[in-house]
PDB file of C-alpha atoms in Angstrom:
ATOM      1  CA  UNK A  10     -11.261   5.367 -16.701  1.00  0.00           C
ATOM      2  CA  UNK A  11     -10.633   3.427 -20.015  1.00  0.00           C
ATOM      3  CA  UNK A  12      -8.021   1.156 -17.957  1.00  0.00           C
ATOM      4  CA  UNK A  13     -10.806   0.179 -15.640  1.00  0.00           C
ATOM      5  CA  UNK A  14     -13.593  -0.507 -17.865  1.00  0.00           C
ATOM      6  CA  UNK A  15     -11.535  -2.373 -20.465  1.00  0.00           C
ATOM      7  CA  UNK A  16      -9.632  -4.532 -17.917  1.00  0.00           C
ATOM      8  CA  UNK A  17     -11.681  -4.495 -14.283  1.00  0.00           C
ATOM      9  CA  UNK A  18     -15.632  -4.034 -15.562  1.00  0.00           C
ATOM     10  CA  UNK A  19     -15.478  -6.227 -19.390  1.00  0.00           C
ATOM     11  CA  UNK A  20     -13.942  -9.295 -17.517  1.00  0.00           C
ATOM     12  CA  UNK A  21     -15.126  -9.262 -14.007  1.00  0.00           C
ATOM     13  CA  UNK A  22     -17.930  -7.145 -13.751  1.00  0.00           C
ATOM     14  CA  UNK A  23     -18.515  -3.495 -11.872  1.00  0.00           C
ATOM     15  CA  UNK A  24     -16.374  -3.618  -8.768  1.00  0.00           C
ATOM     16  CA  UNK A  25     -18.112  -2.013  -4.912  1.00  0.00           C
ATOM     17  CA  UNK A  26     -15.352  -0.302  -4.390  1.00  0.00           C
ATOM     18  CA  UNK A  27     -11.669   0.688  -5.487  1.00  0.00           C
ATOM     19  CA  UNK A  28      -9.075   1.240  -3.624  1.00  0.00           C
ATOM     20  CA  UNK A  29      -6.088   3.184  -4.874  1.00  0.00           C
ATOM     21  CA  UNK A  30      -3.023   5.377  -3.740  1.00  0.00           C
ATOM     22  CA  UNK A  31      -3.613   9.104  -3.530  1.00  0.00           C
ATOM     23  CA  UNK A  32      -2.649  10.113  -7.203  1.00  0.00           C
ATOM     24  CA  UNK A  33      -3.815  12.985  -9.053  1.00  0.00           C
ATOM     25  CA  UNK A  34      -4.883  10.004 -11.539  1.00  0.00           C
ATOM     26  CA  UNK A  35      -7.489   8.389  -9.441  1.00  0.00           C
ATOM     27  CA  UNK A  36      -8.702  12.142  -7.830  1.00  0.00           C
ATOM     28  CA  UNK A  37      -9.832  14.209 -11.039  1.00  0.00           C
ATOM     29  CA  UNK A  38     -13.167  15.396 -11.107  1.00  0.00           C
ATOM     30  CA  UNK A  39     -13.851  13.327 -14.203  1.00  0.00           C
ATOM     31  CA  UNK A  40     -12.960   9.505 -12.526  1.00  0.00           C
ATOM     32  CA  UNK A  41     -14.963  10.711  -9.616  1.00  0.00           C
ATOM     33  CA  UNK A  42     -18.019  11.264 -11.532  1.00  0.00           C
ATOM     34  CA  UNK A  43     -17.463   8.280 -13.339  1.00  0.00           C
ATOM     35  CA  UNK A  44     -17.748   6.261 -10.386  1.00  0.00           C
ATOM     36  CA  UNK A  45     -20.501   7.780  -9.046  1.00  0.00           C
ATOM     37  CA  UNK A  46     -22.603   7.625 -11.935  1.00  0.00           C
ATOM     38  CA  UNK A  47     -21.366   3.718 -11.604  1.00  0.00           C
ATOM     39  CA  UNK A  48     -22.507   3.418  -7.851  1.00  0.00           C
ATOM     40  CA  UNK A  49     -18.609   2.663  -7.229  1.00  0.00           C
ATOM     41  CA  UNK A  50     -17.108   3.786  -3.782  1.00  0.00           C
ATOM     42  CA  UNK A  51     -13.579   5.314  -3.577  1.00  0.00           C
ATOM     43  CA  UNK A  52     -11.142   4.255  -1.147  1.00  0.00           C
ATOM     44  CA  UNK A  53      -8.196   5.838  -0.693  1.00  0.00           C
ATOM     45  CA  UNK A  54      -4.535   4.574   1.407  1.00  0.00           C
ATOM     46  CA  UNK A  55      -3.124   6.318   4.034  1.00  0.00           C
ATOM     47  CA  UNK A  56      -0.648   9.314   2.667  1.00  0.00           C
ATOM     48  CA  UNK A  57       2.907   8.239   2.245  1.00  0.00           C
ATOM     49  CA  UNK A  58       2.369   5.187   3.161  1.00  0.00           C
ATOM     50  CA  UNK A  59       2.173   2.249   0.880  1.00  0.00           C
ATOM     51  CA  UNK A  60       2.130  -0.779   3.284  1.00  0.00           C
ATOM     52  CA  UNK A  61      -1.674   0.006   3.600  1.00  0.00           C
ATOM     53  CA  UNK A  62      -2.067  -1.308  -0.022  1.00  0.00           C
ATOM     54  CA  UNK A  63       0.999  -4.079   0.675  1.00  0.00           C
ATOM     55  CA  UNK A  64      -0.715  -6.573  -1.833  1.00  0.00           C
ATOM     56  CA  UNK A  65      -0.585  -4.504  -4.407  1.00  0.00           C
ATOM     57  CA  UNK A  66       2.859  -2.546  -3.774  1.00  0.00           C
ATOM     58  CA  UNK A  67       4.324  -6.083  -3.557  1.00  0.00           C
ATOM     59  CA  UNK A  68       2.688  -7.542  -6.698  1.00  0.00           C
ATOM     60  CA  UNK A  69       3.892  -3.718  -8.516  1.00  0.00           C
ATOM     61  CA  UNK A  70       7.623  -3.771  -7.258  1.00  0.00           C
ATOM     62  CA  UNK A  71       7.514  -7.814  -8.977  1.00  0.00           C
ATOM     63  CA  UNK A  72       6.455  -6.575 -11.906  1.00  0.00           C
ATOM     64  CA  UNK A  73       8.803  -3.402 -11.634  1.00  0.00           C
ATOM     65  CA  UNK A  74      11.953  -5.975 -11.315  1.00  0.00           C
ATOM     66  CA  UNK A  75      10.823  -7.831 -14.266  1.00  0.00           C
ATOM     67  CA  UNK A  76      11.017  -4.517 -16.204  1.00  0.00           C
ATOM     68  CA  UNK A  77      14.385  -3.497 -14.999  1.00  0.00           C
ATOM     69  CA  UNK A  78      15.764  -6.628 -16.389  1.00  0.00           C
ATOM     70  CA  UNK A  79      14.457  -6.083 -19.872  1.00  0.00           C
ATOM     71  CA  UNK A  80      14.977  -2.604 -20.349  1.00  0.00           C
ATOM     72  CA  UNK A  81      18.361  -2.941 -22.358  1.00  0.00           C
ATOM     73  CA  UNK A  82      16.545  -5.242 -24.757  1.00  0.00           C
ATOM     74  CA  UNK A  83      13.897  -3.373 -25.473  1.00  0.00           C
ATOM     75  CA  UNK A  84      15.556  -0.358 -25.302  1.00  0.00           C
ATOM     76  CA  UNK A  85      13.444   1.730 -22.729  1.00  0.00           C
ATOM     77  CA  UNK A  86       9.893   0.055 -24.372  1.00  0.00           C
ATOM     78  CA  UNK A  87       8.585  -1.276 -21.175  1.00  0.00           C
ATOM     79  CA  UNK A  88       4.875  -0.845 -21.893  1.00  0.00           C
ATOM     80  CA  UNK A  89       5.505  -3.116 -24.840  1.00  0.00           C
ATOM     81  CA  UNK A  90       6.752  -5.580 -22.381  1.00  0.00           C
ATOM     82  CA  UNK A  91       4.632  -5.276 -19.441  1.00  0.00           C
ATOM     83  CA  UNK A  92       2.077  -7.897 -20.929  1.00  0.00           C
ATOM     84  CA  UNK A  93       5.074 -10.926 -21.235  1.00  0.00           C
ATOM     85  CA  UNK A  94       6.180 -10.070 -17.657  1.00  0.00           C
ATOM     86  CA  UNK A  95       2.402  -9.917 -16.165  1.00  0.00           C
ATOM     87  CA  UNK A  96       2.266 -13.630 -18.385  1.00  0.00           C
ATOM     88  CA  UNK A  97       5.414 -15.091 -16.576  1.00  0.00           C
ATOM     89  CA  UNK A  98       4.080 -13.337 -12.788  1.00  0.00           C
ATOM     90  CA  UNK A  99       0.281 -15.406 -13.411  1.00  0.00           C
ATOM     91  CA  UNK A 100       2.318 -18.639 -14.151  1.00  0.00           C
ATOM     92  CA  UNK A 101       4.638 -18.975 -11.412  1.00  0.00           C
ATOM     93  CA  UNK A 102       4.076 -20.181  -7.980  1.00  0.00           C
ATOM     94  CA  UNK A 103       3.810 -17.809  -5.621  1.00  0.00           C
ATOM     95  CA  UNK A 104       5.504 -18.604  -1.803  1.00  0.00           C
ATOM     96  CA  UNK A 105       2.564 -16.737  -0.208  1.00  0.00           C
ATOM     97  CA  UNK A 106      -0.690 -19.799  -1.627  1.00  0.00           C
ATOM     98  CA  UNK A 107       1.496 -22.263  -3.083  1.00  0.00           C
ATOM     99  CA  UNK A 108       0.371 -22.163  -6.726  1.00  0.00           C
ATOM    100  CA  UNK A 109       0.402 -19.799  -9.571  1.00  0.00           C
ATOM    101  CA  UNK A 110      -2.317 -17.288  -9.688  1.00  0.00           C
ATOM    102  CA  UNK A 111      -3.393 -19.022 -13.180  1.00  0.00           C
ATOM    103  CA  UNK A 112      -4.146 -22.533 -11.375  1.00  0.00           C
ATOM    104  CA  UNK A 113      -6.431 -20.400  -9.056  1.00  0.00           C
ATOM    105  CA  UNK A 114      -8.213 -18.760 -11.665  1.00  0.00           C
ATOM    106  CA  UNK A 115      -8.742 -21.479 -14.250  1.00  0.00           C
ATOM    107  CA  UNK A 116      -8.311 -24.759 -12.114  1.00  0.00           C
ATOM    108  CA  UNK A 117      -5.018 -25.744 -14.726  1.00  0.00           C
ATOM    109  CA  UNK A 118      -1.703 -24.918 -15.048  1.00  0.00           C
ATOM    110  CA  UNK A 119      -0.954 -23.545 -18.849  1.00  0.00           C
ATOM    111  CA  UNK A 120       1.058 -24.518 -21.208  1.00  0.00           C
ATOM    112  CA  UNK A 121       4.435 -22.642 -20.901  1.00  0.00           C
ATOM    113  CA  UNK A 122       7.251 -22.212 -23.793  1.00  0.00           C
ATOM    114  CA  UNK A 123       9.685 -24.445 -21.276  1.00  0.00           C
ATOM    115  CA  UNK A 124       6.690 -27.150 -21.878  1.00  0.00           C
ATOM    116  CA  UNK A 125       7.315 -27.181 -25.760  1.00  0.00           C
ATOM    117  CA  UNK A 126      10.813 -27.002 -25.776  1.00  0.00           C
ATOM    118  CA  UNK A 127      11.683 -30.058 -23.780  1.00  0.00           C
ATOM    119  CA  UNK A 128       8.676 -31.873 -23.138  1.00  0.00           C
ATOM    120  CA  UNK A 129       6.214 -32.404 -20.491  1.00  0.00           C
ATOM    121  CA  UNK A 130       4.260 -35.445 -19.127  1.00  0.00           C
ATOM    122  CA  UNK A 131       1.147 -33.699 -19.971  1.00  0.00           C
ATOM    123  CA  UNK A 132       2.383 -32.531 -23.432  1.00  0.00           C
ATOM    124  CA  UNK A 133       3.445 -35.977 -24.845  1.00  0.00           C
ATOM    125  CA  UNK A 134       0.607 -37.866 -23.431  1.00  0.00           C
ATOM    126  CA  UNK A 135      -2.212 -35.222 -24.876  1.00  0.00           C
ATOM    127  CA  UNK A 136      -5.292 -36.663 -25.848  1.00  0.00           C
ATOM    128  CA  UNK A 137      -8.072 -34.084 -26.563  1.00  0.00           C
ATOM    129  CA  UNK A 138     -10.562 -36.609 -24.860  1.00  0.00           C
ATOM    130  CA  UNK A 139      -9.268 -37.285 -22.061  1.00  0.00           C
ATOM    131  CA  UNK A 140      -7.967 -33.755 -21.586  1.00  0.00           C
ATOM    132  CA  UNK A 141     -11.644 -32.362 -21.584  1.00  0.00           C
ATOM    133  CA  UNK A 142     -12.544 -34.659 -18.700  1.00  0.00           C
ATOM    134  CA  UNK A 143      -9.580 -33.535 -16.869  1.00  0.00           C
ATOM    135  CA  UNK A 144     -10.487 -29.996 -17.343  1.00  0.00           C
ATOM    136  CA  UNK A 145     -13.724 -30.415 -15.975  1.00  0.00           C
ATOM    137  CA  UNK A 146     -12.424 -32.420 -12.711  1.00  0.00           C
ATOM    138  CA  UNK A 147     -10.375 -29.785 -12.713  1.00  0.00           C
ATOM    139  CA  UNK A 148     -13.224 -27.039 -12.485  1.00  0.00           C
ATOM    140  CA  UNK A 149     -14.577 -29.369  -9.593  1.00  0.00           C
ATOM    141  CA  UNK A 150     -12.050 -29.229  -7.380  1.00  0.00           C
ATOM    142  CA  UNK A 151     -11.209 -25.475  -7.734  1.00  0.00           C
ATOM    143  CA  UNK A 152     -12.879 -24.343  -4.869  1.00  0.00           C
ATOM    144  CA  UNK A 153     -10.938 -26.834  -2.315  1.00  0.00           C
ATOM    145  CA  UNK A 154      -7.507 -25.269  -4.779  1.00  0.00           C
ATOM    146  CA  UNK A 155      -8.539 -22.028  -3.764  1.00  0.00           C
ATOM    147  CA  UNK A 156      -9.246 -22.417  -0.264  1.00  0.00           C
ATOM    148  CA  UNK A 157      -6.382 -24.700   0.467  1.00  0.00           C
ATOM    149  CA  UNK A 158      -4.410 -21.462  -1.092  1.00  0.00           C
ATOM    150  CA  UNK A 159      -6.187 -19.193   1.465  1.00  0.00           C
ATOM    151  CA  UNK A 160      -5.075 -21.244   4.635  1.00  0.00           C
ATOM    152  CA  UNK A 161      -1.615 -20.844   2.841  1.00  0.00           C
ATOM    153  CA  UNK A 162      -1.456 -17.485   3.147  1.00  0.00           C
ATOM    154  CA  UNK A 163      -3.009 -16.943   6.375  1.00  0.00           C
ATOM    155  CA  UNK A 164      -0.090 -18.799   7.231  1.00  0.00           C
ATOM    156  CA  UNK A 165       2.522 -17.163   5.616  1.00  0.00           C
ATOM    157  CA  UNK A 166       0.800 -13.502   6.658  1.00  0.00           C
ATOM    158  CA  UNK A 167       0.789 -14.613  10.575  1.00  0.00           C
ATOM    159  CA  UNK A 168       4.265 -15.897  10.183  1.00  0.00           C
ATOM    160  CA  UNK A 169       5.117 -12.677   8.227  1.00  0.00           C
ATOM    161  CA  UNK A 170       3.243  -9.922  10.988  1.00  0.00           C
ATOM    162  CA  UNK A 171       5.022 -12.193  14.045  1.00  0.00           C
ATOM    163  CA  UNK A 172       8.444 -11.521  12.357  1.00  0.00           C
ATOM    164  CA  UNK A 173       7.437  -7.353  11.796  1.00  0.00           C
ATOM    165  CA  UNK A 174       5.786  -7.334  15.795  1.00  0.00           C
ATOM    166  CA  UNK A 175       9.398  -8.335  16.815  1.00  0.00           C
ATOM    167  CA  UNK A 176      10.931  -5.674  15.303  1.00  0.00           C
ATOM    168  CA  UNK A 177       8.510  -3.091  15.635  1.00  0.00           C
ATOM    169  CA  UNK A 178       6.829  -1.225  18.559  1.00  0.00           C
ATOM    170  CA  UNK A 179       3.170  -0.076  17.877  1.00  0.00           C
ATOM    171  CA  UNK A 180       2.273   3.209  18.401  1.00  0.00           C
ATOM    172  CA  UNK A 181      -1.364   4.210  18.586  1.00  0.00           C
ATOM    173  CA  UNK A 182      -3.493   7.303  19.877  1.00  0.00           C
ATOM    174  CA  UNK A 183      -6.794   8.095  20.830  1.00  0.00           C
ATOM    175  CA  UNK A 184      -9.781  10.248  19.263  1.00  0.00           C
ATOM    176  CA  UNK A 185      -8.621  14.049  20.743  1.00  0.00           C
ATOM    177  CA  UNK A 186      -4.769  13.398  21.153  1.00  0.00           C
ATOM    178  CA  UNK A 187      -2.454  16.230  19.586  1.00  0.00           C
ATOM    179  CA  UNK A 188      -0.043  14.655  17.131  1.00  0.00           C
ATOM    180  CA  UNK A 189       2.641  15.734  14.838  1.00  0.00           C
ATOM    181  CA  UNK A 190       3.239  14.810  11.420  1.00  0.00           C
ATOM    182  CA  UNK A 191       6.280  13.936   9.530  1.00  0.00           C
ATOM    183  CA  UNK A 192       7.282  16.265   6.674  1.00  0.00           C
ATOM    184  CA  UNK A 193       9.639  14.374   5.093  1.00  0.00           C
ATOM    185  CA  UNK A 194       6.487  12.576   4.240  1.00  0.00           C
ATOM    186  CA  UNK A 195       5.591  15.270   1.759  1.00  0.00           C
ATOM    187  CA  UNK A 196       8.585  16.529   0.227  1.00  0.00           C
ATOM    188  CA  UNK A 197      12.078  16.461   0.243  1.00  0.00           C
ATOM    189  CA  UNK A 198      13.597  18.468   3.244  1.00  0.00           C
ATOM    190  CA  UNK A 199      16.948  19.996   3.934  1.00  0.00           C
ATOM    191  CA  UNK A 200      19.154  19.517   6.942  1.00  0.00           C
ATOM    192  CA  UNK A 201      18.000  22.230   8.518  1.00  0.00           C
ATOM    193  CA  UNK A 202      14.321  21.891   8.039  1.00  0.00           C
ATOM    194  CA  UNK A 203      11.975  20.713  10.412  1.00  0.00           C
ATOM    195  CA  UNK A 204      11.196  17.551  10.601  1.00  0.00           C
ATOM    196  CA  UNK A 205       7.925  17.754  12.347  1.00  0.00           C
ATOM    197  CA  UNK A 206       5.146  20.333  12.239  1.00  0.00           C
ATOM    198  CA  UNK A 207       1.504  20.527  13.781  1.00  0.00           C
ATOM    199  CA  UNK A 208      -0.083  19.752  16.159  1.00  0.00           C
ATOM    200  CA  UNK A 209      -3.377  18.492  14.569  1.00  0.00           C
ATOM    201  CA  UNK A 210      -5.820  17.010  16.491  1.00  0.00           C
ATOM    202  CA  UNK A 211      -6.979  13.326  16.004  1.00  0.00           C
ATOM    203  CA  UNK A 212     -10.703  13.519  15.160  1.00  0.00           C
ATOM    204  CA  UNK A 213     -11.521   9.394  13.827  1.00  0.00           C
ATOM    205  CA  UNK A 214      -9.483   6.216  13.757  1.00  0.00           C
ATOM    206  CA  UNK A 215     -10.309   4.577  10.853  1.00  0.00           C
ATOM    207  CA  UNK A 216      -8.805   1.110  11.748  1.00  0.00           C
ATOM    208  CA  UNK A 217      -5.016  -0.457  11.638  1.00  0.00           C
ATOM    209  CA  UNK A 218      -3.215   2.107  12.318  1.00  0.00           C
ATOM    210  CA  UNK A 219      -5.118   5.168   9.998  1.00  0.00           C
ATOM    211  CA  UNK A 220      -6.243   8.478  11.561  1.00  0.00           C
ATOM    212  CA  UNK A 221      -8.239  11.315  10.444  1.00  0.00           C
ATOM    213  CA  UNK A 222      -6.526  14.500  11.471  1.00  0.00           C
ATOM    214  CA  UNK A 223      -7.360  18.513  11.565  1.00  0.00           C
ATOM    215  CA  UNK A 224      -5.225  21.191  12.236  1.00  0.00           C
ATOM    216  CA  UNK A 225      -5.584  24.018  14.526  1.00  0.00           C
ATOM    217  CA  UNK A 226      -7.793  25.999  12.569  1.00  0.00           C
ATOM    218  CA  UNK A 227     -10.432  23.031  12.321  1.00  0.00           C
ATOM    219  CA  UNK A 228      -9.936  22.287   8.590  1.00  0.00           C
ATOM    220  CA  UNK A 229      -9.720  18.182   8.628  1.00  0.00           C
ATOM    221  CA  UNK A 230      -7.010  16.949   5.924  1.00  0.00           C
ATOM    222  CA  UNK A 231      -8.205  15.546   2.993  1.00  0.00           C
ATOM    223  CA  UNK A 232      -6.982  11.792   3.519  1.00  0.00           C
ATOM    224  CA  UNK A 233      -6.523   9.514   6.525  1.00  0.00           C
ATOM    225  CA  UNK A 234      -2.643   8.837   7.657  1.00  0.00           C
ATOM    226  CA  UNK A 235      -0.721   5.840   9.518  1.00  0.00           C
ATOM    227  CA  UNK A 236       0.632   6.473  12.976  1.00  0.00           C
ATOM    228  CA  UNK A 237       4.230   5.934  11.099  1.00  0.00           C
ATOM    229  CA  UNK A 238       4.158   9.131  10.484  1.00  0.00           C
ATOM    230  CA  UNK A 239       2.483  10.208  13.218  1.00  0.00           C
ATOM    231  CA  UNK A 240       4.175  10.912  17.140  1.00  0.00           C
ATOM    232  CA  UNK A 241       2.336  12.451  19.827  1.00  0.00           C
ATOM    233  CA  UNK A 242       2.351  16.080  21.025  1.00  0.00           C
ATOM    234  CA  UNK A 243       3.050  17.261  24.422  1.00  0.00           C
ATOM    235  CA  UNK A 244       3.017  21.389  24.973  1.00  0.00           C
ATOM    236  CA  UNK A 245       5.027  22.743  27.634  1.00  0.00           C
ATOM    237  CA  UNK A 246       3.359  23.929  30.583  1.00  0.00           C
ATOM    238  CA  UNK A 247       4.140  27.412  31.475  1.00  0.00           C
ATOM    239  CA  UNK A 248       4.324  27.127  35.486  1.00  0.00           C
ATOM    240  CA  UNK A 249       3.792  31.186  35.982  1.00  0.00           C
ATOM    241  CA  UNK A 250       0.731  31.357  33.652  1.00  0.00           C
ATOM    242  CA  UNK A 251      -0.359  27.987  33.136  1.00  0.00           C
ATOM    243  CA  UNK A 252      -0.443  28.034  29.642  1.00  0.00           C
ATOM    244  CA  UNK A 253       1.370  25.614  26.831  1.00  0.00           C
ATOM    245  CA  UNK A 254       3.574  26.715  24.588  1.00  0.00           C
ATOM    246  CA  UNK A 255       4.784  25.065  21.048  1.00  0.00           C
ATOM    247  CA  UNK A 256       7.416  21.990  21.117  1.00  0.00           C
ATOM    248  CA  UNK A 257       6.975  20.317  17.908  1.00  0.00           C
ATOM    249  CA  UNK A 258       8.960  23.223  16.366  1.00  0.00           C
ATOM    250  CA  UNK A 259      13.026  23.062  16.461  1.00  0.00           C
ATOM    251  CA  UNK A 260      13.144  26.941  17.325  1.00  0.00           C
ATOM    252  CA  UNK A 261      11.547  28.020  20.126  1.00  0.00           C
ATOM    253  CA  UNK A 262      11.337  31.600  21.464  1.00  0.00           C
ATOM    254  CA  UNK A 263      13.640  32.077  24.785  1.00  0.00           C
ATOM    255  CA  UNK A 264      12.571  34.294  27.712  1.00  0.00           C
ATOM    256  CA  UNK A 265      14.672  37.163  25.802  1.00  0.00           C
ATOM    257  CA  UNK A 266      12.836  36.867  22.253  1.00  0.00           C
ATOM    258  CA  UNK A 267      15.768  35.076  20.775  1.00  0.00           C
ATOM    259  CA  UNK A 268      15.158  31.502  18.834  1.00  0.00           C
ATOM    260  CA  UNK A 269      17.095  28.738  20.541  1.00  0.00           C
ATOM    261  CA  UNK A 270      17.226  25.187  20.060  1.00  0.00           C
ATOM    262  CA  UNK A 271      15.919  23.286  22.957  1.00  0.00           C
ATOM    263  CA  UNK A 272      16.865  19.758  22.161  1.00  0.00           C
ATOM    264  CA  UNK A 273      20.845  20.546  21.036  1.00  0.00           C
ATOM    265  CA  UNK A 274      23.151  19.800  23.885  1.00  0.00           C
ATOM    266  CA  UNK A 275      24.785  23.079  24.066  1.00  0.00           C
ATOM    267  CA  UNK A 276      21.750  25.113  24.195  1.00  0.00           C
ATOM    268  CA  UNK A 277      21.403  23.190  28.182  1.00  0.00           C
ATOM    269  CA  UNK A 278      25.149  24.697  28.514  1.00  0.00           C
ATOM    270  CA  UNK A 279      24.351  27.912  27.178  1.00  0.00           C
TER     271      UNK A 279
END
């Protein structure tokens, strides 16, 4: 709570909504009041799945590098560090716009150490006249910077979801379709562990990809999750009684009461 008042609401204001991963950080009882007493709406990504927050998990693992690199120096210190290597990330061009996130914010590029060191254009020819007229140019043509930057990276994100669509095939369900989840999701497994449990039943789609789910009981899960995690039940028709019996689980009970595996080769032998 302290991070977002001192850093989100004292510069930009209170926010509609945040959207954050599912950690036990962002669902206390205490930050939940908080933002309810401050008319902000919680938004939670899908579980075990961080692609539905890329921006952010892309901007993180960035900063994460930048850390790596420094952690001999400063001898495990990152925190102390964290503000140089958010300094160098606002200054540098990013591939996705074009232009540094500083340039988008302020309208000018700052003044880096490289600048002082060996000289700029803009360093040697400084005139504190001429540079407050430039400034407020500047300020003027922001707004065409910023949207030039947003047909940028429109660009770059169609050329960048063309590439994925190659490579990967969709899957999507339907409001009522049994599904199993992936446990390896969760928590480590072992080799011998199932890999798969349910069904649950598909009660909402929330939109690209995110489904609300309950399980057989009629409890619905606490938070949404992608269809990458996600395949699609099918029971097993019993042709005698007409009823289904359980696939999803490796062992399944054979005509005898014994636990066989159905998908291992030798169990069609056997």
């Amino acid at each position: 709570m302290k991070f977002i008042w001192k850093n989100i609401v004292c510069h930009f204001g209170i926010p509609r909504e945040i959207i954050s991963d599912n950690g036990r950080q962002f669902q206390g009882r205490k930050i939940q009041e908080w933002c309810r007493g401050m008319h902000i709406r919680q938004r939670f990504t899908t579980v075990a799945h961080p692609q539905a927050n890329g921006q952010v998990e892309v901007t993180n693992c960035i900063l994460v590098q930048g850390i790596k690199r420094r952690l001999e120096q400063v001898g495990g210190n990152w925190a102390e560090e964290l503000t140089s290597i958010m300094w160098a990330y606002r200054t540098t061009a990013r591939g996705s716009t074009g232009d540094s996130p500083f340039l988008l914010v302020y309208g000018t590029e700052a003044i880096i150490p490289a600048e002082l060191g060996i000289p700029s254009h803009r360093v040697m020819n400084f005139s504190e006249e001429c540079n407050e007229n430039l400034l407020r140019k500047n300020l003027d043509l922001v707004e065409e910077l910023r949207e030039k930057a947003f047909l940028c990276m429109q660009r770059y994100k169609s050329i960048m979801i063309n590439s994925y669509n190659k490579r990967v095939k969709s899957r999507s369900f339907q409001v009522g379709n049994l599904v199993l989840r992936r446990t390896d999701s969760l928590k480590p497994v072992g080799n011998l562990d199932p890999t798969w449990e349910g069904p649950y039943k598909i009660t909402s789609i929330i939109g690209k990809g995110a489904y609300e789910l309950e399980d057989p009981e009629g409890r619905s899960l606490p938070r949404p999750w992608n269809a990458h995690n996600l395949k699609k039940y099918f029971a097993q028709q019993d042709p005698s009684e007409g009823s289904s019996t359980h696939r999803g689980h490796p062992l399944l009970k054979s005509s005898e009461g014994s636990s066989t595996h159905r998908d291992h080769p030798l169990a069609q032998v056997l």
